[in-house]
Coordinates of C-alpha atoms and ligand atoms in Angstrom, one line a residue:
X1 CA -32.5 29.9 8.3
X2 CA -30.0 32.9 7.6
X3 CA -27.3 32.2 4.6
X4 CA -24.6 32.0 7.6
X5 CA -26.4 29.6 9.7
X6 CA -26.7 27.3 6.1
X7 CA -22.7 27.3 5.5
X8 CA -22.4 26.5 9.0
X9 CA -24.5 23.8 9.5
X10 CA -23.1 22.6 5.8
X11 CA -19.7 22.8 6.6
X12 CA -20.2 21.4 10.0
X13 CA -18.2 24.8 11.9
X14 CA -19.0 25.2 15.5
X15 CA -18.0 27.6 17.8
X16 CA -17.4 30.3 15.7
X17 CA -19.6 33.0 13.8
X18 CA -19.2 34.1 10.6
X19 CA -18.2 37.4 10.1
X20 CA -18.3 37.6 5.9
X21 CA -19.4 35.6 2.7
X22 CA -17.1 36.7 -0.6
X23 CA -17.6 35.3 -3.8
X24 CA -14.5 35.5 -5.9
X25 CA -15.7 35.1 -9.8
X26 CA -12.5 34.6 -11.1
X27 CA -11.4 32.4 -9.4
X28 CA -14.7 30.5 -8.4
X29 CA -14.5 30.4 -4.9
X30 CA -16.1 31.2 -1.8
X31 CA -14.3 32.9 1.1
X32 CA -16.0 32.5 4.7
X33 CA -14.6 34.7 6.9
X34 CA -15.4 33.4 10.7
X35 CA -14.3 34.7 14.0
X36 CA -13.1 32.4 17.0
X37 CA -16.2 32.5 19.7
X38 CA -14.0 33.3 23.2
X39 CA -14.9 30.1 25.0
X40 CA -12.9 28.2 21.8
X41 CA -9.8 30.8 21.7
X42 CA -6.2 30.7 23.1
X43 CA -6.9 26.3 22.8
X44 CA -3.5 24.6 23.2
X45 CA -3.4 22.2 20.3
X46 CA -1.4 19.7 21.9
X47 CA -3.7 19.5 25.1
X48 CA -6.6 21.5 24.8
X49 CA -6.0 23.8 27.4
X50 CA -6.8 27.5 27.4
X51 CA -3.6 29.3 27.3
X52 CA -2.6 33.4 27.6
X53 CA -1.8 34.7 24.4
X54 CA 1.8 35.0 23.6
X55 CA 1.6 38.4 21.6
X56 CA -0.9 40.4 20.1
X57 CA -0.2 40.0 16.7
X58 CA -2.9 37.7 14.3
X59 CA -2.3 36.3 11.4
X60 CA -5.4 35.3 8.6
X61 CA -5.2 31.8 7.4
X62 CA -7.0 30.0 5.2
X63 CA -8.5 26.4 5.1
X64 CA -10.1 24.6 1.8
X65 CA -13.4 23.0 3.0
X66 CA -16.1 21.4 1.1
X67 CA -16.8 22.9 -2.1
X68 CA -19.9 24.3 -2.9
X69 CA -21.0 22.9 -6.4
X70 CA -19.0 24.5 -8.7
X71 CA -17.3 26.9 -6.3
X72 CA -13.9 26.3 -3.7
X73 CA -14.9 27.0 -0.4
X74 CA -12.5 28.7 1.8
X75 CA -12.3 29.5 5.7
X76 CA -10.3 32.9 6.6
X77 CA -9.8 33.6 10.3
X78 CA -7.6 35.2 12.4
X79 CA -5.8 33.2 14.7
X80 CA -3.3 34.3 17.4
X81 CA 0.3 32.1 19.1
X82 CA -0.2 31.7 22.5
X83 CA 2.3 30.3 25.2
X84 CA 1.4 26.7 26.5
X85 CA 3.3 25.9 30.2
X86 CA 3.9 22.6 28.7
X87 CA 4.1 22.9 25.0
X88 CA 5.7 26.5 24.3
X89 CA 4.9 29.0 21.9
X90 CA 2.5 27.5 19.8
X91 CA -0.4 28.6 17.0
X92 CA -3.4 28.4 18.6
X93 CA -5.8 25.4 17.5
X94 CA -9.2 25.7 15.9
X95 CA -11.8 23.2 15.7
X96 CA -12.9 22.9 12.1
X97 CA -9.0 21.9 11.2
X98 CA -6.4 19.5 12.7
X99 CA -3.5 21.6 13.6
X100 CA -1.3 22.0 10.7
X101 CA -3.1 21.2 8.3
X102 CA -4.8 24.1 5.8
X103 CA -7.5 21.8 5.0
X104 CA -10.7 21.2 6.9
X105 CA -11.6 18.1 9.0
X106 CA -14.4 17.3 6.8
X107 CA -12.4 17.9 3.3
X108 CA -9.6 15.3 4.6
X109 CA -12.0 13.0 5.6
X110 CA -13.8 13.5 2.3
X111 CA -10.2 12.4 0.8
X112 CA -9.1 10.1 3.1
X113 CA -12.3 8.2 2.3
X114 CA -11.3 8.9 -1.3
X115 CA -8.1 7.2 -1.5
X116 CA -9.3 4.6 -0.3
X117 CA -11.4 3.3 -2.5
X118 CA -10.8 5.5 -5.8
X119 CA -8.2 5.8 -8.3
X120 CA -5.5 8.3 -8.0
X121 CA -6.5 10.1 -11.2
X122 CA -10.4 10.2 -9.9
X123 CA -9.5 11.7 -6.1
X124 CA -7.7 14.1 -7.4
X125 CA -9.6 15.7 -10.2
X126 CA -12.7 15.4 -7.9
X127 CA -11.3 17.0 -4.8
X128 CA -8.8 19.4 -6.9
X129 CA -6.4 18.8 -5.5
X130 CA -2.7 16.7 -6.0
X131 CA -1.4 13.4 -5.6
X132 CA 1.6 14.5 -3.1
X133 CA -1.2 16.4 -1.0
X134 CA -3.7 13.5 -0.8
X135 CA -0.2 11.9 0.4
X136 CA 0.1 14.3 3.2
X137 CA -3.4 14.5 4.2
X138 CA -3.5 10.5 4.1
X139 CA -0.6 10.4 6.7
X140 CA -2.3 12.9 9.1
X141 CA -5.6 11.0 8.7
X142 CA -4.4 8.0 9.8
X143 CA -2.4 9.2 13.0
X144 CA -5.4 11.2 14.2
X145 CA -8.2 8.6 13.8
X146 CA -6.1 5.8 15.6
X147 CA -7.4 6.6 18.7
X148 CA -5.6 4.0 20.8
X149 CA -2.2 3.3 18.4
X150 CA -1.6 0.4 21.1
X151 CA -4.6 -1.4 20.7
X152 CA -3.2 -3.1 17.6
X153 CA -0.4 -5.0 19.5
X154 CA -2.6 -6.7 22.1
X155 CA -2.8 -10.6 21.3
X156 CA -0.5 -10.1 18.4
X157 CA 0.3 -14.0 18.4
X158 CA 0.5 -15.0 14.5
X159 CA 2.6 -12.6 12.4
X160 CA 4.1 -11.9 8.9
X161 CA 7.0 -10.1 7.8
X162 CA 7.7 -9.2 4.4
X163 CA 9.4 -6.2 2.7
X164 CA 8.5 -4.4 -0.5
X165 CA 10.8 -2.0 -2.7
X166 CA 9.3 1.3 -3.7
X167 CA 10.8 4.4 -5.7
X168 CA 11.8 1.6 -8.5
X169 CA 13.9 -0.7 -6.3
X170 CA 15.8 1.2 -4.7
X171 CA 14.0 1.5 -1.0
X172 CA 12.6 -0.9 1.0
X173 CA 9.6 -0.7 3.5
X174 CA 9.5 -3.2 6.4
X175 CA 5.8 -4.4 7.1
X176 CA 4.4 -6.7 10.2
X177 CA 0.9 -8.2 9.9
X178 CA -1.2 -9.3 12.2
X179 CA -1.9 -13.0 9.9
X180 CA -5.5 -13.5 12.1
X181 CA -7.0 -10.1 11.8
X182 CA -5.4 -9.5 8.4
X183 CA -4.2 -6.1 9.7
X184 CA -0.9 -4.0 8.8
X185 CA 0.0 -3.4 12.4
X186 CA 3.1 -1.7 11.9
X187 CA 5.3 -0.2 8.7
X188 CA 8.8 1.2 8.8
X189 CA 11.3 2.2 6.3
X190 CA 14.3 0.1 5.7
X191 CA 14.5 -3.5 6.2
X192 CA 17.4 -5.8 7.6
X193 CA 17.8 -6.7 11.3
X194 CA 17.8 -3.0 12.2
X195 CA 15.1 -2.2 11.2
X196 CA 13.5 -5.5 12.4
X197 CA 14.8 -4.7 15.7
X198 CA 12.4 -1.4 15.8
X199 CA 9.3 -3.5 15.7
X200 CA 10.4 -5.5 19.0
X201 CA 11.3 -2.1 20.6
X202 CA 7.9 -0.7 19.5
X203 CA 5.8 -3.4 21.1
X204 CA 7.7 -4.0 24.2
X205 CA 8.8 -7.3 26.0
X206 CA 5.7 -8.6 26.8
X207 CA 4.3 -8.2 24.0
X208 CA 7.0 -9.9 22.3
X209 CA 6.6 -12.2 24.7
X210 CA 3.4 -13.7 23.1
X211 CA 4.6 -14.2 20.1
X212 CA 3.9 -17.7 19.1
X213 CA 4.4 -17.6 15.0
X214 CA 6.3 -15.3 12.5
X215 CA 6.3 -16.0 8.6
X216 CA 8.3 -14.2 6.5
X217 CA 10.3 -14.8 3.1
X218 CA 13.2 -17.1 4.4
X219 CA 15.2 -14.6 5.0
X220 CA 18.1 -14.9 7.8
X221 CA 17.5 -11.2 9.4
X222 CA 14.5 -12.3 9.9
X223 CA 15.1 -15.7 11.9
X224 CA 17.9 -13.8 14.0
X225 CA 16.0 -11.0 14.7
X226 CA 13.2 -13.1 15.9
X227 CA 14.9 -16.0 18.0
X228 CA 16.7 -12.7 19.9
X229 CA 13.5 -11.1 20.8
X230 CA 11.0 -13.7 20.9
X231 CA 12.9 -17.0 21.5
X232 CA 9.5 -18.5 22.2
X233 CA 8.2 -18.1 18.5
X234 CA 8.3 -20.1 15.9
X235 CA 9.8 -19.1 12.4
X236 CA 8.1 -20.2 8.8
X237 CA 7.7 -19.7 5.6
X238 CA 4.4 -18.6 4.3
X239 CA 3.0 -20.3 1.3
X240 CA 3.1 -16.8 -0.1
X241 CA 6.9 -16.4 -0.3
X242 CA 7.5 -19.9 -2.1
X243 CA 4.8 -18.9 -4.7
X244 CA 6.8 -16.0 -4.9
X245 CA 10.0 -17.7 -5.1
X246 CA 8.0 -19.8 -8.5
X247 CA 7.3 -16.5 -9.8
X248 CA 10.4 -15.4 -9.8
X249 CA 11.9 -18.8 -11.2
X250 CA 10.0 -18.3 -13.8
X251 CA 11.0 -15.0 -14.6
X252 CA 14.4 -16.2 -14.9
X253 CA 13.4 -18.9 -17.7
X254 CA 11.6 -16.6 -19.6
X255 CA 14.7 -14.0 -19.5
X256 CA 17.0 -16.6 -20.4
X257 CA 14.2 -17.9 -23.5
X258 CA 14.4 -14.0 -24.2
X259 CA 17.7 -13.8 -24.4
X260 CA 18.0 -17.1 -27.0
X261 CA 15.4 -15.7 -28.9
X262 CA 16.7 -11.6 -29.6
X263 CA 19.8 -13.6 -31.0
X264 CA 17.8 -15.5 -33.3
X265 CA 15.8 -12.4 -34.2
X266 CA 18.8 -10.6 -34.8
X267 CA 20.5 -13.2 -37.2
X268 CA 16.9 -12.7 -39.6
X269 CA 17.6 -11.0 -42.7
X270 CA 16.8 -6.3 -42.2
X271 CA 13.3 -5.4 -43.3
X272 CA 13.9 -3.6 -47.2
X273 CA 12.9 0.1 -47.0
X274 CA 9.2 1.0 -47.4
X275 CA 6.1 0.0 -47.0
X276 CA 5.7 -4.4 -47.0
X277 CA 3.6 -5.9 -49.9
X278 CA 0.3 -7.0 -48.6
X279 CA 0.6 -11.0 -47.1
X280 CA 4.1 -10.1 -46.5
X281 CA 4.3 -8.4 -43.2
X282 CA 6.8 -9.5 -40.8
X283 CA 5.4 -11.7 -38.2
X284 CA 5.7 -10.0 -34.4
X285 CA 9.4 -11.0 -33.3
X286 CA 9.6 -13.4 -30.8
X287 CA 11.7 -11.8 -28.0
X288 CA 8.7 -8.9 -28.5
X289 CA 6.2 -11.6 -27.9
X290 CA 8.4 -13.0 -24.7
X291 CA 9.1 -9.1 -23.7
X292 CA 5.0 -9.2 -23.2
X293 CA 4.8 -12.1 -21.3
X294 CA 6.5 -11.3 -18.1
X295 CA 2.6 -10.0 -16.5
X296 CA 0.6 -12.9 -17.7
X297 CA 3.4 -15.4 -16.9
X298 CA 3.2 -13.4 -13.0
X299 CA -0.2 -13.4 -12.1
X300 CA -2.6 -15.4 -10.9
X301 CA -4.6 -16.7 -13.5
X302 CA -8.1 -15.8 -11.8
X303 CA -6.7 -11.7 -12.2
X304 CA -6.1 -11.8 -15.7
X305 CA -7.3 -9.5 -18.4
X306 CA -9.0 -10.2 -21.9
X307 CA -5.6 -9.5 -23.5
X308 CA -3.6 -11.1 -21.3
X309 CA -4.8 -14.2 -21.6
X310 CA -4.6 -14.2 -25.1
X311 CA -1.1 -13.6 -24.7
X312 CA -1.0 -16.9 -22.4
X313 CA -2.5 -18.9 -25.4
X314 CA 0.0 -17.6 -27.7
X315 CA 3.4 -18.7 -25.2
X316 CA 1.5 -22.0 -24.8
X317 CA 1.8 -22.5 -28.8
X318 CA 4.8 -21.0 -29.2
X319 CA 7.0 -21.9 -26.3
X320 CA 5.7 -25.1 -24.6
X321 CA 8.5 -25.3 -22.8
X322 CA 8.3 -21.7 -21.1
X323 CA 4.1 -22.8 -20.6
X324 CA 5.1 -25.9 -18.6
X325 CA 7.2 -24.0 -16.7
X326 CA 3.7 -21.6 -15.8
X327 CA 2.1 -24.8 -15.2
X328 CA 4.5 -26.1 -12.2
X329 CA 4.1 -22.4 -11.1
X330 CA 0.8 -22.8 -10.8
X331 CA 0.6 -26.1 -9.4
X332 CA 2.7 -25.2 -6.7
X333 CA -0.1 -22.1 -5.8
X334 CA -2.7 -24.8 -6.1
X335 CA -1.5 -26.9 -3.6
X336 CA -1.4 -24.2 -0.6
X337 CA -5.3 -22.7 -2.0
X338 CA -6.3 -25.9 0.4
X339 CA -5.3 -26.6 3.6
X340 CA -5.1 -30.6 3.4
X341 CA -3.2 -32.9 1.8
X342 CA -0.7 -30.2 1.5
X343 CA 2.4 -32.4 2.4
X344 CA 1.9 -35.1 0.7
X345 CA 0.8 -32.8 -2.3
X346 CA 4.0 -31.0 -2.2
X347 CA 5.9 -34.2 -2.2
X348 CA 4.9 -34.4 -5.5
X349 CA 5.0 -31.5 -6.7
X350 CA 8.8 -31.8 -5.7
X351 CA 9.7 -35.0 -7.6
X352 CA 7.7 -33.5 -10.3
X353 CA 9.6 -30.2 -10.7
X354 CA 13.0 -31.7 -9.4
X355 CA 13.1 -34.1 -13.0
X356 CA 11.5 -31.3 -15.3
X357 CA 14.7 -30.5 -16.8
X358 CA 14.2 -26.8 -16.6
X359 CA 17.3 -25.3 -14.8
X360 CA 15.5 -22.7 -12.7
X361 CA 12.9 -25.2 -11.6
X362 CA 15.8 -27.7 -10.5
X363 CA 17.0 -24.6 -8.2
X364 CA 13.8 -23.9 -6.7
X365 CA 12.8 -27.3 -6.0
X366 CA 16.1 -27.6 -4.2
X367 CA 15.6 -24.8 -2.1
X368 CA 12.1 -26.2 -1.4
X369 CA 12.8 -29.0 0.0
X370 CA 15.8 -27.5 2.1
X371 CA 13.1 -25.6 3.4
X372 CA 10.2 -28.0 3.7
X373 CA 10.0 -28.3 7.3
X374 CA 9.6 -24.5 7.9
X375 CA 6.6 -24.1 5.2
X376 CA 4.5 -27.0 6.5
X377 CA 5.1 -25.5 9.9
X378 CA 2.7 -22.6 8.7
X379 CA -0.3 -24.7 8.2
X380 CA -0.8 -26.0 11.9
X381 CA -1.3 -22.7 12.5
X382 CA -4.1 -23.1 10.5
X383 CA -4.0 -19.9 8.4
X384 CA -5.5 -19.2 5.0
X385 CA -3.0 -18.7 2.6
X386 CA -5.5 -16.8 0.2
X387 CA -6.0 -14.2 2.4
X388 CA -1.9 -14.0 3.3
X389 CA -2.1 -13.5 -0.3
X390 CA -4.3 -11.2 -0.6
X391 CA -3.2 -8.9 2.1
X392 CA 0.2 -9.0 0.5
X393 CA -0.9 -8.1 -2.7
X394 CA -2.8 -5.5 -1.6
X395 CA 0.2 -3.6 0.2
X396 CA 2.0 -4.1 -3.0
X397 CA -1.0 -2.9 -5.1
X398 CA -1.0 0.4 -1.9
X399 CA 2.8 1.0 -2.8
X400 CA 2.6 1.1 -6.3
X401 CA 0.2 3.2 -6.3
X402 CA 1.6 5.7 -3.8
X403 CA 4.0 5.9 -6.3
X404 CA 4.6 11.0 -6.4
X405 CA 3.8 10.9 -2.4
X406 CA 6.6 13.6 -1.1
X407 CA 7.7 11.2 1.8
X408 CA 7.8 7.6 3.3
X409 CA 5.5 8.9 5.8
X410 CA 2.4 9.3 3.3
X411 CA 2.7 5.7 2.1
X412 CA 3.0 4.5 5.9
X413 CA 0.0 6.5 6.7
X414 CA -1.8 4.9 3.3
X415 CA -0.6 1.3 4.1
X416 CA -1.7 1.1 7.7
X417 CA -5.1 3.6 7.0
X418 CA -6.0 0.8 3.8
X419 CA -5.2 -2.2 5.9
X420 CA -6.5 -1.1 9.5
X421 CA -9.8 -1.1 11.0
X422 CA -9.5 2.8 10.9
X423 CA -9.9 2.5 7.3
X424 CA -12.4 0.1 6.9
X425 CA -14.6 2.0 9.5
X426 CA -14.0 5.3 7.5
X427 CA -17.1 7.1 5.5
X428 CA -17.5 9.6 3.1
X429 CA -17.5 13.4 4.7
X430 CA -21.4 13.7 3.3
X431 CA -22.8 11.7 5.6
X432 CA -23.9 12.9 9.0
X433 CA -21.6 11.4 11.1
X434 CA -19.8 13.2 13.5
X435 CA -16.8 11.3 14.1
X436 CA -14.2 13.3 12.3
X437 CA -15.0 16.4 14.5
Ligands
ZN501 ZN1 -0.2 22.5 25.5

């Protein structure tokens, strides 16, 4: 086997020969120069055709493909504009790269499959390259692999709609699930009725049509949006939301602790200049220790860390009363981890949280049971609320984490490639499949 036929058959290229191999030392890489074979020239990139050339000027390009150990590998080639009938002057395509993109079909695949299922830090110092391009090669990924972008709104009967601030609270993205696949079927920025609205114009009337369930947060945009477009459908609340709703009651209390707490800190007599004598060193404040809290006090009890639960122990010693306001928290999550019994259960829990005496528990428990009927209307439908939850924290986890991405795009592109069968059916580029070609 030549040299040439080895980074051909390594970088998967077809259609093409190469022309030269260039080793640049300085800069460690490897430039392949390859020439267009003529059956694969003057290719319309929007539909395939062959096309006349529009002038006779080339340009060289280059595309980062899959290193080679130590080295960056890069394809040059000349390619020429020609003039589709249907799609104008365009660059003509070529078939180791979706058009566009100065990255290889295998190398975004390699990333893709990446970002998936690696931390930020480790996709980018393995592929070298950064966050805000995995962004952009994430977003192109997923539009080119969903082969049929329809196919996820067929039996769409049981949905949920929540939205998520990203860019610290300032924007909000819109997201539709499909609650019996567990899929993201569709992501939009915004959120309010209008944006609402786009989802029912995406999907069409009959679509809407079958529509027999949509959850979401309470919210009225929601209700409105959905008794206009799918009158048939029923609106709820999903067990997620109220937990959601405890979480952030409880946020309130421990603010408002907080808050009594840094005054009493600050009435405590100044710490004298220098170093403490030994046994005297101030004990941690207590609005510090409360500061802390606001994780542990959050998350689900299953998800926490060594040091986090120590911090637990210490509010349950120190503030009993902000620790029994975890504990109704919690048993409110408890009661929708089963499907049964969860009425009566939550009768309880009601006449339990309505005489606790904690202000922000009073309020919720209110609201509850103003909206009692819509959350038990969930569970005919016979839904596991774990894996609502799941999903939902895993789109959070996704848009936290897409946190430097240049647009909304990119984190639409990660949020429906993570949660999509596209995703889950990706593989790493080193494998011999030829799917990505
Ligand atoms: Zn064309």
């Amino acid at each position: 086997m030549t040299h040439n036929q080895l980074i051909k058959n390594t970088q998967k290229l077809k259609g093409v020969s190469i022309v030269k191999v260039e080793e640049n030392n300085q800069k460690d890489s490897v430039l392949v120069h390859v020439k267009l074979h003529k059956k694969e020239s003057g290719i319309c990139p929007h539909c395939g055709q062959h096309m006349p050339g529009y002038d006779a000027k080339t340009r060289a390009r280059r595309w980062r493909a899959l290193d080679m150990g130590t080295h960056k590998v890069f394809i040059v080639a000349d390619v020429k504009r020609i003039k589709c009938a249907e799609h104008g002057v365009v660059t003509e395509a070529v078939p180791w790269a979706f058009h566009g993109s100065k990255f290889t079909k295998k190398f975004e695949q390699q990333v893709a499959f990446q970002a998936i299922h690696q931390s930020k830090k480790l996709v980018c110092q393995l592929m070298r390259i950064n966050w805000r391009t995995v962004g952009t090669i994430i977003a192109r990924v997923q539009k080119v692999k969903e082969i049929d972008p329809d196919k996820k709104f067929e039996n769409l009967e049981v949905i949920g709609v929540d939205e998520t601030s990203y860019r610290k609270g300032h924007t909000y993205i819109t997201t539709v699930v499909n609650q019996q696949t567990g899929e993201v079927v569709w992501a939009h920025d915004g959120f309010g009725k209008n944006t609402f609205e786009k989802f029912y114009e995406r999907i069409g009337e009959d679509c809407a049509s079958q529509i027999r369930m949509v959850s979401g947060d309470g919210a009225r945009w929601i209700k409105n949006t959905v008794n206009e477009n799918s009158p048939q459908a029923e609106f709820c609340i999903d067990p997620y939301h109220v937990v959601t709703w405890a979480i952030d009651a409880l946020d309130r209390m421990r603010r408002r602790i907080w808050r009594e707490a840094y005054e009493q800190d600050k009435s405590l007599p100044k710490r004298k200049v220098g170093r403490p004598k030994k046994g005297t060193e101030p004990k941690e404040k207590e609005s510090v220790t409360l500061k802390r809290s606001k994780y542990p006090l959050g998350k689900n009890p299953e998800n926490l860390t060594e040091y986090q639960r120590e911090s637990l122990n210490h509010i349950q010693k120190v503030f009993p009363k902000l620790f029994r306001g975890y504990q109704i928290k919690e048993s409110l999550r408890a009661i929708f981890r089963s499907n049964e019994g969860v009425e009566e259960a939550l009768k309880k829990w009601l006449s339990w949280a309505s005489r606790c005496r904690i202000p922000e528990f009073v309020e919720l428990s209110r609201k509850i049971r103003r909206h009692t009927q819509s959350i038990l209307s969930t569970m005919k439908y016979g839904l596991s609320n774990a894996r609502i939850e799941a999903l939902n924290n895993k789109i959070k986890l996704i848009i936290r984490r897409s946190y430097g991405f240049q647009d909304v795009d990119s984190l639409i592109g990660m949020i429906m490639l993570v949660c999509s069968n596209v995703g889950r059916n990706l593989r790493p580029a080193y494998t011999a499949d030829t799917d990505f070609e």
